[in-house]
Amino acid sequence: MLNSAFSTLKQQRFPLQIHIATIMILVLCLSGLSVATFNYVKTSRIVESNQHVLFETVTEKIQVETQALLNGALSATAALGAFAPSIEEIMRQEHRWLTYFQAVLEKHDALTAMYMGDGAGNFYLVRALNDDEERAQVAAPPEAALMVNTVNQGTGEIRFFSKVREQLATPPRPYPYDPRERTWYRMARSEQGVIVTPPYRFFTGKDIGFTLAQTSVDKHQVVGVDIALSRLSAQLEGQVFSPNTEVLLFGPRQYLLAHSDPQMLLNEAGDGLQRLSESSHPVIRDLAGVTEEGVRHVQQEGVSWRTDLKTLHLGIADVSLAIVTPTDELLSEAKASRDATILISFFIIVLSIPVALWVSGFISRPLNALKRQSEAIMGFDFDRASRVNSNVLEVYQLSHTTHQLQQTIEQFANVSAMVGKEDNFQRLIGLYLEELILISKKPAAAIYLKEDDKMTVVASRGSWLKMPACIDDVEHPLQAALASLTRVAQGPFTVEGESYSYLACPLMNKEGERVGLMVFHDASGVEVNPQQLSFLEALSGVITVAIENRQLVEHQKALMHAFIRLIAKAIDAKSPYTGKHCERVPALTKMLAQSAQRQRGGKFEDFNLNETQWEELFVASWLHDCGKVTTPEYIVDKATKLETIYDRIHEIRMRFEVLKRDAEVAYWQALANGKPVSYLDLKQRWAEYDEQFAFVAKCNVGGEFMSDADIARLEDIGKQTWTRTLNDRLGVGHLALQRYTAPAPELPTQEPLLANKPEHCITHNSEVDQSRYARFNLTPLALMQNSGELYNLSIRRGTLNNEERHKINDHIVQTILMLEELPFPPHLAAVPDIAGGHHEKMDGTGYPRGLRGEQMSLTARMMAIADVFEALTASDRPYKKGKTLTEALRIMYFMVEEEHLDKDLFRLFLEEGIYQQYAEQYMKKSQIDTVDITEFLPSTTQPAATI
């Protein structure tokens, strides 16, 4: 039973005050015994210097406090004078100005009132009512905190306001007052700066005091503040250091301005201030007329008195401070501080040591545990921050509060950490909602975000009862409550006869606009405590910032994706020869990647792209041909061998026309000179020229392979000459003119019909930075362009010469260089490699870097297949017809067998029907034929490549 009682006592918790009081009682008991033992020992000597130091200390303190009081009054007066609001303005915005007056009066408690008056007799006064005594002076209601007296156009009234500046309903009370008749008004109008009135009885409140006043900056009115002498006296009350000590302030006219006993200020009639000569205290009467500072010893009626007198320079006035103290009381205090304190303190310390050690240890152990708990919370080590159990009630309560603080910080940290951990906006909102449900302890919740000026649900959890997806579209019991909600709110609501409670918190952005709502509800009807409401409101700011930041990221990403599509579509629109290639390749690449990711075995079992990798593939596939912006249109669209900006076959045709015309001229000249010539010979010559031009024109089209015999005949035709009589350097641009390196021949001159001239060789505009091409197998050629006529007409296959074909291929180098210039974030760092690898081959013979299959990412190999298949099947190119499925797959089959394309991906492309899926969306029906994929399945598997 004893153990049970001890256990009960141990679990009982007492306030910390009781524990400390117990120690104090023990110490005081020892002190009392010691003091009683030595109480009879008296001293007859007191150190004069101790009293002097005490007086100086009290004097300095009184001067500082009095100076601070006057400085506060001066600053309040100056500030009010600087603001210079008109009384009409104050009346119009009274609530705002009352807030200001109330704040000033509360800050400077020595001020009893602030006011202003103008030349029209208008007056506005605010007086603080700090206690019942002050309210009784003006017959104010108990709840009154401010009294406002106004005189406006001759009509005066008195009103009262509560602590929160709400006007109290009181009977009308007239206020007959004209500021122009008051001393403070007249003095301020006649003098510069701040004036101080002599003490007088205030019209309002009936206190006695003085006024600080000055003319406002705009000179339209006088502002003033009242300081009651009772407030000065209150400062002196605290400086009395013995029962019969009296502290007083008096002015040059010997009026008592303040006294440690405020009742001593009034004369016997009670209608004015008392003079020193009228005091009932004989020592104070003797001070009348004394001007010298220092210490005076006076003997009155058998009692010895010490008087300390000093002048205080307060800036606006000089006043005298006097401290009158019985000498016996001074000796009594000196004796206690000199003799008893030393001995008693020594014994108290000795006797208190073991008690203090025991008690401090008893108290410090749980406090140390609280310290460790706080350190764990500060380090975000919430697992180590265990609660502290203590018999001290305050320590236990502090531990409980600290534990709640830990939970709040942990919840706050969890919400904040979600931003960094979750990239998907929808999942992020859902995680927020789940955490908020735990915090609010409400079973159902939803987050609304503003979309097109409507609040629309973006996420919900729990049994979300009959709340619409868009709260503005249908009527609902909460619609009115949530329509303009700007602060957290809670309350009941009813749906179909069922009662529920809701908790709603607006999401406000930094501009103060409502961008969303968090709404919680349940059927319990239990309201959330104010602390949790404040926490949710604070948390809503964090969530709003996170949502806004995430939305900004999503919008920026959408803008970037749209801009990427815009670039790709611009490249496609640049030339009909590319069609919609940049748009279709991403679609086909995505189909192939999705199919590979669906595999649950085989070569692609480990292939799995996360969201950022899908974005990386999206950007790379849409920008895989962005380098084509550097490829001139006349090369991309080159339909004939001599075509540049225009087709130069017309120049050669004109030369043949000149030859034919020269033959005709020669015929007629010979005939005119009587020479025997035949017209048949002329027609035969014309026919030869026609046939030669037809051959040159056929070579220009490039429809057939050029043999060595064809090239030899071109050269023979080109050796023929024609006569040029005009300067070929006139009207030529300055850059083209620089290519004419040989001196201009004398005109007329004979030129070959077809030629490769120096001016046909176009060099690079600037020196090529070879270091940029060091890692590529496509190095720049010596010439940027060769427009030689024989050189281009002799192209054996197609219409492109070596320089033009290099420029076409160089688009992939430019793609890589351009993409590497972009500041991609880390998760998009591989975009240049993926985009720049679709012309590489599995055997390493591709370009621009000659990578082998194992050196390429799987997504780059996917894009290579997509690039080839789209190019083969495209039907919107002016230079070819789109191939059928069978034709395209047969060509790709041979490319796989020649180790140009990835065999495993091509097998997946066939077996998963990706070719068919693409064909149904992007190919003409006439191209879609029946395909037997067994005919094209790769025979063997290539060595494993990096996935």
Coordinates of C-alpha atoms in Angstrom, one line a residue, residues 2 22 73 79 187 207 258 273 297 302 325 338 359 401 423 447 457 492 511 545 616 687 735 766 823 850 882:
L2 CA 2.9 2.3 0.8
T22 CA 9.9 25.2 -1.5
A73 CA 5.8 63.9 -25.9
A79 CA 5.0 63.9 -35.7
M187 CA 1.3 80.5 -27.2
D207 CA -6.3 66.8 -14.3
A258 CA 5.6 66.2 -9.1
L273 CA -0.9 73.6 -7.6
H297 CA 21.3 68.8 6.7
G302 CA 14.1 66.9 16.9
T325 CA 15.1 61.6 3.8
R338 CA 26.9 46.5 5.8
V359 CA 16.8 20.6 -6.4
T401 CA 3.9 21.5 -26.7
D423 CA 7.9 16.0 -60.8
I447 CA -8.3 21.0 -54.1
V457 CA -11.4 20.2 -58.9
P492 CA -21.8 23.3 -40.9
E511 CA -0.7 39.5 -55.6
V545 CA 3.8 28.9 -54.0
E616 CA 14.1 13.6 -73.5
A687 CA 20.2 20.2 -136.2
L735 CA 31.5 38.7 -103.3
S766 CA 35.2 32.2 -93.1
P823 CA 21.5 24.8 -71.9
G850 CA 30.8 6.4 -87.2
G882 CA 5.8 6.8 -101.5

